Coordinates of C-alpha atoms in Angstrom, one line a residue:
X1 CA 0.0 0.0 0.0
X2 CA 1.5 3.3 -1.1
X3 CA 1.6 6.6 0.7
X4 CA -1.4 8.0 -1.2
X5 CA -3.6 5.0 -0.3
X6 CA -2.6 5.3 3.3
X7 CA -3.1 9.1 3.5
X8 CA -6.6 8.8 2.0
X9 CA -7.7 6.0 4.2
X10 CA -10.8 6.9 6.2
X11 CA -10.5 4.4 9.1
X12 CA -7.9 4.5 11.7
X13 CA -5.6 1.4 11.5
X14 CA -5.6 -0.9 14.5
X15 CA -3.0 -0.2 17.2
X16 CA -1.8 2.8 15.2
X17 CA -0.1 4.5 18.2
X18 CA 2.0 1.4 18.9
X19 CA 2.6 0.5 15.3
X20 CA 3.8 4.0 14.3
X21 CA 5.7 4.7 17.6
X22 CA 9.4 5.6 17.3
X23 CA 10.2 2.7 19.6
X24 CA 8.6 0.0 17.5
X25 CA 9.9 1.6 14.2
X26 CA 13.4 1.9 15.8
X27 CA 13.3 -1.7 17.1
X28 CA 12.2 -2.9 13.6
X29 CA 15.1 -1.2 11.9
X30 CA 17.4 -2.5 14.7
X31 CA 16.2 -6.1 14.0
X32 CA 16.6 -5.5 10.3
X33 CA 20.2 -4.4 10.8
X34 CA 20.8 -7.3 13.2
X35 CA 19.7 -9.7 10.5
X36 CA 22.0 -7.9 8.1
X37 CA 24.9 -8.8 10.3
X38 CA 23.5 -12.2 11.4
X39 CA 22.8 -13.5 7.9
X40 CA 26.1 -12.2 6.7
X41 CA 28.2 -13.3 9.7
X42 CA 26.7 -16.7 10.2
X43 CA 28.5 -17.9 7.0
X44 CA 31.9 -16.4 7.8
X45 CA 33.2 -19.1 10.2
X46 CA 31.6 -21.9 8.2
X47 CA 32.7 -21.2 4.6
X48 CA 36.4 -22.0 5.0
X49 CA 35.4 -25.5 6.0
X50 CA 32.2 -26.1 4.0
X51 CA 33.8 -25.0 0.7
X52 CA 36.3 -27.9 1.1
X53 CA 34.0 -30.5 2.7
X54 CA 30.7 -29.7 0.9
X55 CA 31.6 -27.9 -2.3
X56 CA 34.8 -29.8 -3.1
X57 CA 37.0 -26.7 -3.4
X58 CA 40.7 -27.4 -3.1
X59 CA 42.4 -25.9 -0.1
X60 CA 44.6 -23.6 -2.1
X61 CA 41.5 -22.1 -3.8
X62 CA 39.5 -21.4 -0.5
X63 CA 40.8 -17.8 -0.2
X64 CA 39.8 -17.1 -3.8
X65 CA 36.2 -18.3 -3.2
X66 CA 35.9 -16.5 0.2
X67 CA 36.9 -13.2 -1.4
X68 CA 34.7 -13.9 -4.4
X69 CA 31.6 -14.5 -2.3
X70 CA 32.3 -11.3 -0.3
X71 CA 32.9 -9.3 -3.4
X72 CA 29.6 -10.5 -4.9
X73 CA 27.7 -9.5 -1.7
X74 CA 29.3 -6.1 -1.8
X75 CA 28.7 -5.3 -5.4
X76 CA 25.1 -6.4 -5.2
X77 CA 24.7 -4.2 -2.1
X78 CA 26.2 -1.2 -3.9
X79 CA 24.2 -1.6 -7.1
X80 CA 20.8 -2.2 -5.3
X81 CA 21.1 0.8 -2.9
X82 CA 20.3 3.6 -5.3
X83 CA 17.4 1.7 -6.7
X84 CA 16.0 1.0 -3.2
X85 CA 16.3 4.7 -2.3
X86 CA 14.6 5.7 -5.6
X87 CA 11.8 3.2 -5.0
X88 CA 11.2 4.4 -1.4
X89 CA 11.0 8.1 -2.6
X90 CA 8.8 7.2 -5.6
X91 CA 6.4 5.1 -3.6
X92 CA 6.4 7.6 -0.7
X93 CA 6.8 4.5 1.4
X94 CA 9.9 3.2 3.2
X95 CA 8.2 0.1 4.5
X96 CA 7.5 -1.7 1.2
X97 CA 11.2 -1.8 0.0
X98 CA 12.1 -3.2 3.4
X99 CA 9.4 -6.0 3.1
X100 CA 10.7 -6.8 -0.4
X101 CA 14.2 -6.9 0.9
X102 CA 13.2 -9.3 3.6
X103 CA 11.6 -11.7 1.1
X104 CA 14.7 -11.5 -1.1
X105 CA 16.9 -12.4 2.0
X106 CA 14.7 -15.5 2.5
X107 CA 15.3 -16.5 -1.1
X108 CA 19.1 -16.0 -0.9
X109 CA 19.3 -17.8 2.4
X110 CA 17.4 -20.8 1.0
X111 CA 19.7 -21.0 -2.0
X112 CA 22.7 -20.8 0.3
X113 CA 21.2 -23.6 2.4
X114 CA 20.7 -26.1 -0.4
X115 CA 23.4 -25.2 -2.9
X116 CA 26.7 -27.0 -3.2
X117 CA 28.3 -25.6 -6.3
X118 CA 30.4 -22.4 -5.6
X119 CA 28.7 -20.5 -8.4
X120 CA 25.3 -21.0 -6.8
X121 CA 26.7 -19.7 -3.5
X122 CA 27.7 -16.6 -5.4
X123 CA 24.0 -16.2 -6.6
X124 CA 22.9 -16.6 -3.0
X125 CA 25.3 -13.9 -1.9
X126 CA 24.0 -11.6 -4.7
X127 CA 20.5 -12.0 -3.3
X128 CA 21.6 -11.3 0.2
X129 CA 23.5 -8.2 -0.8
X130 CA 20.5 -6.8 -2.6
X131 CA 18.2 -7.5 0.3
X132 CA 20.5 -5.7 2.7
X133 CA 20.4 -2.6 0.7
X134 CA 16.9 -2.0 2.1
X135 CA 18.2 -1.8 5.6
X136 CA 20.3 1.3 4.8
X137 CA 18.5 3.0 1.9
X138 CA 15.0 2.5 3.4
X139 CA 15.5 1.7 7.1
X140 CA 17.9 4.5 8.0
X141 CA 15.8 7.2 6.3
X142 CA 12.8 5.7 8.1
X143 CA 14.6 6.3 11.4
X144 CA 15.5 9.9 10.3
X145 CA 11.9 10.5 9.4
X146 CA 10.7 9.3 12.8
X147 CA 13.0 10.6 15.5
X148 CA 14.0 14.0 16.7
X149 CA 17.2 15.4 15.2
X150 CA 18.7 15.8 18.7
X151 CA 18.4 12.0 19.1
X152 CA 19.7 10.9 15.8
X153 CA 23.2 10.0 17.0
X154 CA 21.8 7.7 19.8
X155 CA 19.3 6.1 17.4
X156 CA 21.9 5.5 14.7
X157 CA 24.2 4.0 17.3
X158 CA 21.3 1.7 18.4
X159 CA 20.7 0.6 14.9
X160 CA 24.3 0.0 14.1
X161 CA 24.7 -1.9 17.3
X162 CA 22.1 -4.2 15.9
X163 CA 24.1 -4.8 12.7
X164 CA 27.4 -5.4 14.6
X165 CA 25.5 -7.3 17.3
X166 CA 24.4 -9.7 14.5
X167 CA 28.1 -10.0 13.6
X168 CA 28.8 -10.6 17.3
X169 CA 26.5 -13.6 17.9
X170 CA 26.3 -15.2 14.4
X171 CA 29.9 -16.4 14.0
X172 CA 29.9 -17.6 17.6
X173 CA 26.6 -19.5 17.3
X174 CA 27.2 -20.7 13.7
X175 CA 30.7 -21.9 14.5
X176 CA 29.5 -24.0 17.4
X177 CA 26.4 -25.4 15.5
X178 CA 28.5 -26.3 12.5
X179 CA 31.1 -28.0 14.6
X180 CA 28.5 -30.0 16.6
X181 CA 25.6 -30.5 14.2
X182 CA 26.8 -29.8 10.6
X183 CA 26.0 -27.4 7.8
X184 CA 22.1 -27.3 7.4
X185 CA 21.3 -26.7 11.1
X186 CA 23.2 -23.4 10.9
X187 CA 20.5 -22.0 8.6
X188 CA 17.6 -22.9 11.0
X189 CA 18.9 -20.0 13.1
X190 CA 19.1 -17.7 10.1
X191 CA 15.5 -18.5 8.9
X192 CA 14.1 -18.0 12.4
X193 CA 15.7 -14.5 12.6
X194 CA 14.5 -13.6 9.1
X195 CA 10.9 -14.7 9.9
X196 CA 10.7 -12.4 13.0
X197 CA 12.2 -9.6 11.0
X198 CA 9.6 -9.9 8.2
X199 CA 6.8 -9.9 10.8
X200 CA 8.0 -6.6 12.2
X201 CA 8.5 -5.0 8.8
X202 CA 4.8 -5.9 8.0
X203 CA 3.2 -4.5 11.1
X204 CA 4.9 -1.1 11.4
X205 CA 3.1 2.0 10.0
X206 CA 5.0 5.1 8.9
X207 CA 3.9 8.3 10.6
X208 CA 3.8 10.5 7.6
X209 CA 0.8 9.0 5.7
X210 CA -1.1 8.6 9.0
X211 CA -0.4 12.1 10.2
X212 CA -4.1 13.1 10.6
X213 CA -4.7 10.2 13.0
X214 CA -1.7 11.1 15.2
X215 CA -2.0 13.9 17.7
X216 CA 1.5 15.3 17.2
X217 CA 1.2 15.1 13.4
X218 CA 3.9 12.5 13.2
X219 CA 5.8 14.5 10.7
X220 CA 9.6 14.8 10.4
X221 CA 10.7 18.0 11.9
X222 CA 12.5 20.4 9.7
X223 CA 15.7 21.7 11.3
X224 CA 18.1 24.5 10.5
X225 CA 21.7 24.8 11.5
X226 CA 22.7 26.7 14.6
X227 CA 24.3 30.2 14.1
X228 CA 27.7 28.7 14.6
X229 CA 27.4 26.0 12.0
X230 CA 27.6 26.1 8.3
X231 CA 28.1 23.7 5.5
X232 CA 31.7 23.9 4.2
X233 CA 30.7 23.5 0.6
X234 CA 27.9 26.1 0.3
X235 CA 28.3 29.8 -0.1
X236 CA 26.0 31.6 2.2
X237 CA 25.1 28.4 4.0
X238 CA 25.2 29.9 7.5
X239 CA 21.6 29.4 8.5
X240 CA 21.0 31.8 11.3
X241 CA 18.3 31.9 14.0
X242 CA 17.1 35.5 14.8
X243 CA 20.1 37.1 13.3
X244 CA 19.3 39.3 10.4
X245 CA 20.9 38.2 7.1
X246 CA 21.1 41.1 4.7
X247 CA 20.1 40.5 1.2
X248 CA 20.5 42.5 -2.0
X249 CA 17.3 44.3 -2.8
X250 CA 18.0 43.7 -6.4
X251 CA 17.9 40.0 -5.8
X252 CA 14.7 40.2 -3.8
X253 CA 12.2 39.5 -6.6
X254 CA 9.1 40.0 -4.5
X255 CA 10.3 43.4 -3.2
X256 CA 9.0 42.7 0.3
X257 CA 10.9 44.2 3.2
X258 CA 12.3 41.5 5.5
X259 CA 12.3 42.4 9.1
X260 CA 15.3 41.6 11.3
X261 CA 13.0 40.8 14.1
X262 CA 11.7 37.6 12.4
X263 CA 13.5 34.3 12.0
X264 CA 15.3 34.3 8.6
X265 CA 17.2 31.7 6.7
X266 CA 19.6 33.4 4.3
X267 CA 17.4 36.5 4.4
X268 CA 14.2 34.7 3.5
X269 CA 11.0 34.0 5.5
X270 CA 11.2 30.5 7.0
X271 CA 7.8 29.7 5.5
X272 CA 9.4 30.4 2.1
X273 CA 12.7 28.5 1.9
X274 CA 15.4 29.9 -0.3
X275 CA 15.2 28.6 -3.8
X276 CA 18.9 28.2 -4.4
X277 CA 20.1 26.8 -7.7
X278 CA 22.2 23.7 -8.1
X279 CA 25.9 24.6 -7.6
X280 CA 27.7 25.2 -10.8
X281 CA 30.9 23.4 -9.8
X282 CA 31.4 19.8 -9.0
X283 CA 35.1 19.7 -8.6
X284 CA 36.3 21.2 -11.8
X285 CA 33.8 19.4 -14.0
X286 CA 30.3 20.2 -13.0
X287 CA 28.8 23.1 -15.0
X288 CA 25.5 23.9 -16.5
X289 CA 26.3 21.9 -19.6
X290 CA 27.7 18.8 -17.9
X291 CA 25.5 15.8 -18.4
X292 CA 25.8 14.5 -14.9
X293 CA 24.4 17.6 -13.3
X294 CA 21.5 17.7 -15.7
X295 CA 20.7 14.0 -15.5
X296 CA 21.2 13.6 -11.7
X297 CA 20.7 17.1 -10.1
X298 CA 19.9 15.7 -6.6
X299 CA 22.9 13.4 -6.6
X300 CA 25.2 16.1 -8.0
X301 CA 24.1 18.6 -5.3
X302 CA 24.8 16.2 -2.5
X303 CA 28.2 15.0 -3.9
X304 CA 29.3 18.6 -4.1
X305 CA 29.5 18.6 -0.3
X306 CA 33.0 17.8 1.0
X307 CA 31.5 17.2 4.5
X308 CA 29.2 14.5 3.1
X309 CA 31.9 13.0 1.0
X310 CA 34.2 12.8 4.0
X311 CA 31.6 11.0 6.0
X312 CA 30.9 8.5 3.1
X313 CA 34.6 7.8 2.7
X314 CA 35.0 7.4 6.4
X315 CA 32.2 4.8 6.4
X316 CA 33.9 3.1 3.4
X317 CA 37.0 2.9 5.5
X318 CA 35.1 1.3 8.3
X319 CA 33.6 -1.3 6.0
X320 CA 36.9 -2.0 4.3
X321 CA 38.6 -2.8 7.6
X322 CA 35.8 -4.9 9.0
X323 CA 35.2 -6.9 5.8
X324 CA 39.0 -7.5 5.4
X325 CA 38.9 -9.4 8.7
X326 CA 35.9 -11.4 7.5
X327 CA 38.1 -12.6 4.6
X328 CA 41.4 -13.3 6.3
X329 CA 40.9 -13.7 10.1
X330 CA 39.4 -17.2 9.8
X331 CA 42.2 -18.5 7.7
X332 CA 44.9 -16.7 9.8
X333 CA 43.8 -18.3 13.1
X334 CA 43.2 -21.7 11.4
X335 CA 46.7 -21.7 9.9
X336 CA 48.5 -20.1 12.8
X337 CA 46.7 -21.6 15.8
X338 CA 45.0 -24.6 14.3
X339 CA 41.6 -23.4 15.4
X340 CA 38.4 -24.9 13.9
X341 CA 35.1 -23.2 13.1
X342 CA 34.2 -22.9 16.8
X343 CA 37.5 -21.1 17.6
X344 CA 37.0 -18.8 14.6
X345 CA 33.5 -17.9 15.9
X346 CA 34.9 -17.2 19.3
X347 CA 37.7 -14.9 18.2
X348 CA 35.1 -12.7 16.3
X349 CA 33.5 -11.9 19.6
X350 CA 36.5 -9.8 20.5
X351 CA 36.1 -7.7 17.4
X352 CA 32.3 -7.2 17.6
X353 CA 31.6 -6.9 21.4
X354 CA 32.3 -3.1 21.4
X355 CA 29.3 -2.8 19.1
X356 CA 27.1 -3.3 22.2
X357 CA 28.0 0.2 23.2
X358 CA 26.8 1.7 19.9
X359 CA 24.1 3.7 21.5
X360 CA 26.5 5.1 24.1
X361 CA 29.0 6.0 21.3
X362 CA 26.1 7.8 19.5
X363 CA 25.2 9.8 22.7
X364 CA 28.9 10.8 23.1
X365 CA 28.8 12.0 19.5
X366 CA 25.7 14.0 20.1
X367 CA 27.4 15.7 23.0
X368 CA 30.9 16.3 21.7
X369 CA 30.4 16.3 18.0
X370 CA 31.1 13.8 15.3
X371 CA 34.6 15.1 14.5
X372 CA 36.2 14.5 17.9
X373 CA 34.6 11.1 18.3
X374 CA 35.3 9.7 14.9
X375 CA 38.9 11.0 14.8
X376 CA 39.6 9.3 18.1
X377 CA 38.2 6.1 16.5
X378 CA 40.6 6.4 13.6
X379 CA 43.6 6.9 15.9
X380 CA 42.6 3.8 18.1
X381 CA 42.0 1.7 15.0
X382 CA 45.3 2.7 13.3
X383 CA 47.3 1.9 16.4
X384 CA 45.5 -1.5 16.9
X385 CA 46.1 -2.5 13.3
X386 CA 49.8 -1.6 13.5
X387 CA 50.2 -3.7 16.6
X388 CA 48.2 -6.6 15.1
X389 CA 51.0 -6.9 12.5
X390 CA 53.2 -8.2 15.3
X391 CA 51.0 -11.2 16.0
X392 CA 52.7 -14.0 14.1
X393 CA 53.5 -17.2 16.1
X394 CA 51.5 -19.8 17.9
X395 CA 52.0 -18.8 21.5
X396 CA 49.7 -17.9 24.4
X397 CA 51.0 -14.4 24.3
X398 CA 50.1 -14.1 20.6
X399 CA 46.6 -15.4 21.2
X400 CA 46.1 -13.0 24.2
X401 CA 47.5 -10.1 22.2
X402 CA 45.3 -10.9 19.2
X403 CA 42.2 -10.9 21.4
X404 CA 43.0 -7.6 23.1
X405 CA 43.9 -5.9 19.9
X406 CA 40.8 -7.1 18.1
X407 CA 38.7 -5.6 21.0
X408 CA 40.4 -2.2 20.8
X409 CA 40.1 -2.3 17.0
X410 CA 36.4 -3.0 17.3
X411 CA 36.1 -0.1 19.7
X412 CA 37.8 2.3 17.3
X413 CA 35.8 1.2 14.4
X414 CA 32.5 1.7 16.2
X415 CA 33.7 5.2 17.2
X416 CA 34.1 5.9 13.5
X417 CA 30.8 4.6 12.2
X418 CA 28.1 6.0 14.4
X419 CA 29.2 9.7 14.4
X420 CA 29.8 9.8 10.7
X421 CA 26.4 8.2 9.9
X422 CA 24.8 10.9 12.1
X423 CA 26.9 13.7 10.5
X424 CA 25.6 12.6 7.1
X425 CA 22.1 13.4 8.3
X426 CA 23.1 16.8 9.8
X427 CA 24.7 17.8 6.5
X428 CA 21.7 16.5 4.6
X429 CA 19.4 18.9 6.6
X430 CA 21.5 21.9 5.6
X431 CA 21.7 20.9 2.0
X432 CA 17.9 20.3 1.8
X433 CA 17.1 23.7 3.2
X434 CA 19.6 25.4 0.9
X435 CA 18.1 23.7 -2.2
X436 CA 14.4 22.9 -1.5
X437 CA 13.5 23.0 -5.2
X438 CA 16.1 20.3 -6.0
X439 CA 14.8 17.7 -3.5
X440 CA 11.1 18.5 -3.2
X441 CA 8.9 16.5 -0.8
X442 CA 11.1 13.4 -1.1
X443 CA 13.9 15.1 0.8
X444 CA 17.5 13.9 1.0
X445 CA 17.5 11.1 3.5
X446 CA 17.0 8.1 1.3
X447 CA 19.6 9.3 -1.3
X448 CA 22.1 10.2 1.4
X449 CA 21.9 6.8 3.1
X450 CA 22.0 5.1 -0.3
X451 CA 25.5 6.6 -0.5
X452 CA 26.3 5.0 2.8
X453 CA 25.0 1.7 1.4
X454 CA 27.1 2.0 -1.7
X455 CA 30.1 2.7 0.5
X456 CA 29.5 -0.4 2.5
X457 CA 28.9 -2.4 -0.7
X458 CA 32.2 -1.2 -2.3
X459 CA 34.0 -1.8 1.0
X460 CA 32.7 -5.4 1.1
X461 CA 34.2 -5.8 -2.4
X462 CA 37.5 -3.9 -1.9
X463 CA 38.4 -5.1 1.6
X464 CA 38.3 -8.8 1.1
X465 CA 39.9 -8.6 -2.4
X466 CA 42.7 -6.4 -1.3
X467 CA 43.5 -7.9 2.1
X468 CA 43.1 -11.4 0.6
X469 CA 45.7 -10.6 -2.0
X470 CA 48.1 -9.1 0.6
X471 CA 47.6 -12.0 3.0
X472 CA 48.1 -14.8 0.5
X473 CA 50.8 -13.2 -1.7
X474 CA 52.8 -11.4 1.1
X475 CA 51.8 -12.1 4.7
X476 CA 49.5 -11.1 7.6
X477 CA 51.7 -8.2 8.6
X478 CA 51.5 -6.6 5.2
X479 CA 47.8 -6.9 5.2
X480 CA 47.6 -5.1 8.6
X481 CA 49.9 -2.3 7.5
X482 CA 47.9 -1.7 4.4
X483 CA 44.8 -1.3 6.5
X484 CA 46.6 1.2 8.6
X485 CA 47.0 3.3 5.5
X486 CA 43.3 3.0 4.7
X487 CA 42.5 4.3 8.2
X488 CA 44.9 7.3 8.0
X489 CA 43.4 8.3 4.6
X490 CA 39.9 8.1 6.0
X491 CA 40.8 10.3 8.9
X492 CA 42.1 13.1 6.7
X493 CA 38.7 14.1 5.3
X494 CA 37.1 13.8 8.7
X495 CA 39.7 16.2 10.2
X496 CA 39.1 18.9 7.6
X497 CA 35.3 18.6 7.0
X498 CA 33.3 16.7 9.6
X499 CA 31.1 18.8 11.8
X500 CA 32.2 19.7 15.3
X501 CA 30.4 20.0 18.7
X502 CA 27.5 22.1 17.2
X503 CA 26.9 19.6 14.3
X504 CA 23.8 18.0 15.8
X505 CA 22.2 21.0 17.4
X506 CA 19.1 22.0 15.5
X507 CA 16.5 24.7 16.1
X508 CA 13.0 24.1 14.8
X509 CA 12.0 26.7 12.3
X510 CA 8.6 27.0 13.8
X511 CA 10.0 28.0 17.2
X512 CA 11.0 31.4 15.7
X513 CA 8.0 32.1 13.5

C-alpha cells in the first residue's frame, strides 16, 4: 500500500499509536540491521570448511572463493542501494522496499542452504547483498523521518549496534552449531531470525501518511543549523536563527521588506525557503552543460559537499577494515593456531563486542560532535592495526594479544561509524534547506543513506579482495599495515570537513516564526 492510499484511508488502523511509535519503528530497523549482520556473519566461520567438505573446493582455492563471495555480496549491495532509495521516494513508502528486501533475503538464504556448487553460492550472496540494501537505503531514512534530530546519534548508534550485534553472535553460534551439528542446522537460526524480521516490517506503520490520525502530526521536523554552524561547501550556507541576514534588494524579486525581528534563513522567510540553484561546480567538471548535473541534479548537489563526501569515505574505510577481517581472520587463526570453526567464531567476539556500546557512542557523538569522536576512532583503529601486524606465532602471548587488539580495534571502528552516519544526516538537513527545489517533498535522507549503502557495498568488495591478496601473496603483517594506510586516509577528510560540537544541534523553524 503506497503513501497516497494510506493518506486517503478513512478508518484508523488498529493499534496505530503502537505500530507508528518511534520505539517500534526503531526496534524494527534495529532487528533488520541485526539480520543484516546475522545472515552475513553466520556464514563467515563456516565457509572455509564447508567449501572444502561440501563444495569440493581445493584448499589452495579457498581464499579465492571466500573473497569472491564477499565481493559478490558487496557489489550487489552497492548496485541495489540507489534503486532502493529511488523506490522508497517514488512510492512515498519506506516500509515496502524493506518488506521486499526481507523476502529476497529469505530466497538468498534458501539458495545458500541447499546449494553446493560455488557459483550457486555466489548467486545466493548476490540476493543477500541486494536485500541488505533496504536496511540502509530505506531503514535508516525511516529512522531519520521518525525521531528528533537531537536524538539521531543515539538512534543511529542503536541501529548499528544491531548490525554489529548480528556479527557478534552469528559467528559464535554458527561456528558451534557447524562443529556440533553440521551445515544445514546453521540455517535454521538464520531462517528464524528472518521470519521475525519480516513480521516486524509488515506490522509497522510510517507516521507521515497517517499524520491526521496522530496527535503530534507524526511528521519529520525540519531543522536548521545553529548560528555557529555552516556547510563547508555552500556559499552563504550559514543558517541563522534570529540574526538578520542582509540580502541584496536587487535579488529580492518580491520586493518585500524582511524584518530583522523575524527568523530568517539566508534573508528569507522560514515559510518560504530559499530557492537556491544547483551549484555550478562539481570539482572542476560540473557546470550547466555537464550531463551528470543535468541528469542527476539531486545526486550532483549532494556529492558537491566535502563534508558529506568525507563521511561517506569514512564509512567506506570502516567497511573495508571490518570486511577484510571477515576474509582473512578465519584463515589466519586456522593456519597459525590450528583453530576450527568454533575457535573462529569465538575470536570474532573480541572484534564485535564493542558494538554493544553503539548507542553510548552515539550519545557521546551528540554531546561532543562527530569530528572528535570519529577522529579518536581512527587513531585507536590505526594503532591497533599496526600492533596486530606483530602477531605471528602460535603462543599464548600471541593469542592473548590478538584478542585484546581485536577488542580495541572494534572499539575504534564503532567510534568511527556511528558519528559519521549521524553527520551525514546533519549535512543533509543543511543541503535540503539550501536547495528545496532540487529535492522537493522526497527530501535527502534516502539518497544520502544510499550513499552509505554504496560505501558499505564497495568496501565489502574492496576489503576482502585487497586484504586477501596481501595476506596470500605477502603475509599477515603486510595486510595489517595496508589497512593502517586506509584508516589514515579516511581520517584526513574527517579532520578537515566533519562537523564539530555544534553539528547535531538544530533549532526548529517554527519556534522562531
